[in-house]
GROMACS .gro file of C-alpha atoms in nm:
model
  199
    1UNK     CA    1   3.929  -3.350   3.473
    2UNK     CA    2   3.773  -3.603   3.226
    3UNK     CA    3   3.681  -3.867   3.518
    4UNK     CA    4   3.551  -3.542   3.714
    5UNK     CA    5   3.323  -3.504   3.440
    6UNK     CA    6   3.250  -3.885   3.401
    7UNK     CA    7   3.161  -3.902   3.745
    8UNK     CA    8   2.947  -3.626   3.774
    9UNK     CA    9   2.756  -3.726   3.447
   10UNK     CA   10   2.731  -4.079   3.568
   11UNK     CA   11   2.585  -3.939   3.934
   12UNK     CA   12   2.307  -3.696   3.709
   13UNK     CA   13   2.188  -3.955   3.518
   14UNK     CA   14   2.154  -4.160   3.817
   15UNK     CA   15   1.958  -3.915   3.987
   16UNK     CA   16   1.744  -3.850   3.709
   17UNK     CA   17   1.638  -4.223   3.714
   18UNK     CA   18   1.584  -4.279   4.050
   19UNK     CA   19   1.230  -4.284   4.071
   20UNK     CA   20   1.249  -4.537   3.770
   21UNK     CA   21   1.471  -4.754   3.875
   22UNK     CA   22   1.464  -4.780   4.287
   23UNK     CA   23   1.487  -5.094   4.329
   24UNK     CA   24   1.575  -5.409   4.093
   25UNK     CA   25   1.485  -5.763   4.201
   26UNK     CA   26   1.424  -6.061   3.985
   27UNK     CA   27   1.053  -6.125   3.892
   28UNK     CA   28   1.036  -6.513   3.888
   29UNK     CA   29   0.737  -6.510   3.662
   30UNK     CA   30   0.550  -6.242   3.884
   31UNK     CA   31   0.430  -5.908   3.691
   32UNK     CA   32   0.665  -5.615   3.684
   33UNK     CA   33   0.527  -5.248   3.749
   34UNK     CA   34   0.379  -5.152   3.462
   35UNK     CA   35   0.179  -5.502   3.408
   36UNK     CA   36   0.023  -5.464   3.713
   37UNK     CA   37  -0.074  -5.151   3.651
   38UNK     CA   38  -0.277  -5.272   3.315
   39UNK     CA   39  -0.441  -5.514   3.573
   40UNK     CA   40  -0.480  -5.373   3.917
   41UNK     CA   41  -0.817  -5.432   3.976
   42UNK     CA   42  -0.711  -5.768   3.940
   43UNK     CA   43  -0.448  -5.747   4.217
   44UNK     CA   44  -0.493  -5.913   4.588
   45UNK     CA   45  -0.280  -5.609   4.689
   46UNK     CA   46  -0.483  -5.420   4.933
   47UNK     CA   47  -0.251  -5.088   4.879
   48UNK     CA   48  -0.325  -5.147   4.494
   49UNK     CA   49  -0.521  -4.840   4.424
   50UNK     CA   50  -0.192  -4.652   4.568
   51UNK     CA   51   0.014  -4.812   4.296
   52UNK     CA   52   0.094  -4.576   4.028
   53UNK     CA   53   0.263  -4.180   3.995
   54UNK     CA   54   0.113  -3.873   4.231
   55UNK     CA   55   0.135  -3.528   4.241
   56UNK     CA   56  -0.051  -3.290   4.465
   57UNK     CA   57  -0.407  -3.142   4.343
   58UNK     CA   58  -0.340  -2.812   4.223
   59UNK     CA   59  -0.044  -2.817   4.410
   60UNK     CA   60  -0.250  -2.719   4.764
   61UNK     CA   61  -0.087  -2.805   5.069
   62UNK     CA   62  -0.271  -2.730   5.411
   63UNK     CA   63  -0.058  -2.711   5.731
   64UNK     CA   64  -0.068  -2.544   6.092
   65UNK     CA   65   0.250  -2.646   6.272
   66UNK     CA   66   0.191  -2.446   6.581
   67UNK     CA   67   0.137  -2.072   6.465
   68UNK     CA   68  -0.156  -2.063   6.220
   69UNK     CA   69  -0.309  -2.222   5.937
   70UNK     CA   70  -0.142  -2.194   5.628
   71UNK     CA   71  -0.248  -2.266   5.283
   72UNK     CA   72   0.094  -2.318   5.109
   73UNK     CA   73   0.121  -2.370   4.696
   74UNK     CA   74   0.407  -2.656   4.636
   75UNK     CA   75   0.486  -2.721   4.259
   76UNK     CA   76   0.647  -3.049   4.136
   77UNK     CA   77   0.539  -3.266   4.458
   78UNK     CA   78   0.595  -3.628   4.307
   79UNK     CA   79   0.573  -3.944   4.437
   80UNK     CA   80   0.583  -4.325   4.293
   81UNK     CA   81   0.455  -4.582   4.482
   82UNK     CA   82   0.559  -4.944   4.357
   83UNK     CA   83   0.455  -5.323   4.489
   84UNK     CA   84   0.764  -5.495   4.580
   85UNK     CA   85   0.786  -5.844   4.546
   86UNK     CA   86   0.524  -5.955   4.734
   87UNK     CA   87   0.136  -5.861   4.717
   88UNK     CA   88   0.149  -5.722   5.091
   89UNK     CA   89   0.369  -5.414   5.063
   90UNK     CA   90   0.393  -5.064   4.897
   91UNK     CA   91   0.716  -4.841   4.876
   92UNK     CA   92   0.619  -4.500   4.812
   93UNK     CA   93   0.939  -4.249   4.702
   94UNK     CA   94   0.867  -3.875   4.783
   95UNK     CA   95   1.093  -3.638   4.562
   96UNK     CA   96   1.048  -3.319   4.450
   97UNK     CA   97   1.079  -2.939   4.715
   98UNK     CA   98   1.252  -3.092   5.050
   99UNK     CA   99   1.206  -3.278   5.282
  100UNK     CA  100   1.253  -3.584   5.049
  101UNK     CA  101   1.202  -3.925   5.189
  102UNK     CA  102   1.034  -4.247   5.129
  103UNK     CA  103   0.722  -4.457   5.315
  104UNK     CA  104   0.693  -4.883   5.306
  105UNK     CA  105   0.358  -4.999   5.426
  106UNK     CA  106   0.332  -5.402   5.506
  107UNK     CA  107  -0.012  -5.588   5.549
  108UNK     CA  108  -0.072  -5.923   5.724
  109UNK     CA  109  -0.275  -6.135   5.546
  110UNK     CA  110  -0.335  -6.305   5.927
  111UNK     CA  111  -0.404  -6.025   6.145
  112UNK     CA  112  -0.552  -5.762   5.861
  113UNK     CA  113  -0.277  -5.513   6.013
  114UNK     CA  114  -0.109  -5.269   5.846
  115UNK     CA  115   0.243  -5.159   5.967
  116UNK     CA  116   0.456  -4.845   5.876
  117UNK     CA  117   0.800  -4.712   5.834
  118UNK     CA  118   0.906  -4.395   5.709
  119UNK     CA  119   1.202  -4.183   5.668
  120UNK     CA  120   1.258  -3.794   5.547
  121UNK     CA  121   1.512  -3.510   5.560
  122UNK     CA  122   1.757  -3.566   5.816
  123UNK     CA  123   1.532  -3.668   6.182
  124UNK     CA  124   1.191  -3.715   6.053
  125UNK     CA  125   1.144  -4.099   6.098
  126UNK     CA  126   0.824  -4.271   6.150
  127UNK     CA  127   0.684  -4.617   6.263
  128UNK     CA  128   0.328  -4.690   6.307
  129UNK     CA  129   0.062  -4.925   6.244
  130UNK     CA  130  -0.299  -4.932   6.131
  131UNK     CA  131  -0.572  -5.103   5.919
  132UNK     CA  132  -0.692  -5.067   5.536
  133UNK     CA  133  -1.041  -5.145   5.463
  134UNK     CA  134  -1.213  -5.340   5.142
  135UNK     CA  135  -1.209  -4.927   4.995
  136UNK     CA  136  -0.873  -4.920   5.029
  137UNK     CA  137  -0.901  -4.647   5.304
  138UNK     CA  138  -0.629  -4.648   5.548
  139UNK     CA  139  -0.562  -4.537   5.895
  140UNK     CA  140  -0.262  -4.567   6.142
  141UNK     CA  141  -0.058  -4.401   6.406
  142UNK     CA  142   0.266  -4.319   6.370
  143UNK     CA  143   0.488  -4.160   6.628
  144UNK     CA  144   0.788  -3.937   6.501
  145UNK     CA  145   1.135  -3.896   6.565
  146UNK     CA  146   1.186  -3.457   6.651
  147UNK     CA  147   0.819  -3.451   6.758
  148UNK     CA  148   0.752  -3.387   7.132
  149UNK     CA  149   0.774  -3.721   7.370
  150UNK     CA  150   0.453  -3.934   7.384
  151UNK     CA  151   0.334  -3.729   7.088
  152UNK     CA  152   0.175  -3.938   6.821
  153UNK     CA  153  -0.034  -3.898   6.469
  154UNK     CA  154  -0.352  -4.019   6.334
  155UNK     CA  155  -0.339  -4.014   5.948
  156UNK     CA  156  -0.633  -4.109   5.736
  157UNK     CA  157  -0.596  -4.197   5.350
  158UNK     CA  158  -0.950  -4.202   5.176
  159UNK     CA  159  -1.059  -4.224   4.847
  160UNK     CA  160  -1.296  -3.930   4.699
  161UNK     CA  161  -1.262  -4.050   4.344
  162UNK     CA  162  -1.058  -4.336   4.144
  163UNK     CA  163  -0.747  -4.143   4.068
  164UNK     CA  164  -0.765  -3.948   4.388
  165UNK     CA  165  -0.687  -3.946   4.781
  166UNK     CA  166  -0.718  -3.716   5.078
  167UNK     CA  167  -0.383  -3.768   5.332
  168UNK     CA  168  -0.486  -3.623   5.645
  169UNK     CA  169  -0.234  -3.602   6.010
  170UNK     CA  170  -0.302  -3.498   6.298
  171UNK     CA  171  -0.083  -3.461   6.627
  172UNK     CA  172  -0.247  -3.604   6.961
  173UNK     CA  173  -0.074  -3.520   7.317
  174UNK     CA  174  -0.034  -3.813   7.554
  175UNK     CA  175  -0.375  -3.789   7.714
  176UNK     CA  176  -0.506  -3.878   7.323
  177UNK     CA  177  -0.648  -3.523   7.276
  178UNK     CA  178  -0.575  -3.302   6.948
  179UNK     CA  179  -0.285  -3.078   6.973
  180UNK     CA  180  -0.395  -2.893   6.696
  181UNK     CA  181  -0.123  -2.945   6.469
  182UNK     CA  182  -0.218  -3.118   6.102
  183UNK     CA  183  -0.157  -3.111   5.748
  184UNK     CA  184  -0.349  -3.268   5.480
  185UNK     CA  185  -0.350  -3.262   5.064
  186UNK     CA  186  -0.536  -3.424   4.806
  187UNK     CA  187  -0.327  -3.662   4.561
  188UNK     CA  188  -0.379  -3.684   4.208
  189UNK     CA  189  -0.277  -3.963   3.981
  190UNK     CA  190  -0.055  -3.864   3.704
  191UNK     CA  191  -0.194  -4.003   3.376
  192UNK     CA  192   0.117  -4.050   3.219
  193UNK     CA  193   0.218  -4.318   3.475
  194UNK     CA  194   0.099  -4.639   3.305
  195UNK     CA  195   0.398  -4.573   3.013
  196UNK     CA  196   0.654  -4.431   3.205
  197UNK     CA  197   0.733  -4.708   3.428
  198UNK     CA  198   0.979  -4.940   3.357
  199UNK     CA  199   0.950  -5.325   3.257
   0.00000   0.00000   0.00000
């Protein structure tokens, strides 16, 4: 009964550092989260004004997935998005209500193109690819895994202020015309980000 407990206490405190501690990889001299984060403007990272802790503003979340419109209210959204070890990616982690999941977005310093992979719940897998301009605005297409066939998405990321984004999707058929399906919310940097990430 004692290892039962063990284990379980061991798999809880795990949990309740995994948006902490992700991923570990050695630094070689390069700056961990948190000094970049004291520097970003400094950063040749184009997703470097997505570095940092998010919530949702207000906790407004607009959908229509087929019915209607809905304006839906969704508490604790929070997501950390971290450079890896390189200044050409970002992994965003998604926790909080369900679907949980994750997002990596890779840039190429030769082309100037963006490309995406994501991954949440059980189905809902993404790949895409785009481009991010000097604003750090972004824009791809992404088809999904459980979405119709020759479906895809548009999804726009732009800045209205310095510590916050509008995420817009929306579905196209395979003739490229709206569908009318989207969601969007506006993304608001947590403050308390710059000392709770780890070294």
């Amino acid at each position: 009964m004692k290892v039962i407990t063990l284990v379980f206490c061991t798999l809880v405190s795990s949990l309740a550092l995994a948006q902490k501690t992700s991923i570990v990889f050695e630094r070689n001299g390069r700056p961990s989260q948190k000094e970049l984060l004291t520097t970003i403007e400094s950063s040749r990272n184009p997703f470097k004004k997505f570095m940092g802790e998010w919530t949702l503003a207000n906790d407004i979340w607009i959908q229509n997935w087929g019915a209607a419109t809905d304006t839906l209210k969704i508490a604790d959204h929070h997501t950390i998005s971290s450079q890896l070890n390189t200044e050409n990616s970002l992994l965003s982690i998604i926790d909080g209500p369900e679907p949980n999941g994750h997002i990596f977005w890779l840039y190429n310093p030769n082309t100037k193109a963006v490309s995406h992979l994501s991954s949440f719940g059980e189905i809902r897998t993404g790949i895409g690819n785009g481009t991010i301009d000097e604003e750090g605005n972004l824009s791809l297409k992404i088809t999904f895994e459980g979405e119709p066939a020759h479906t895809y998405r548009k999804y726009t990321y732009n800045w209205i202020a310095k510590d916050a984004y509008k995420m817009r999707s929306v579905q196209f058929d395979a003739k490229n015309q709206p569908t009318g399906l989207f969601y969007e919310g506006v993304f608001v940097r947590v403050k308390s980000m710059r000392t709770s990430v780890d070294e």
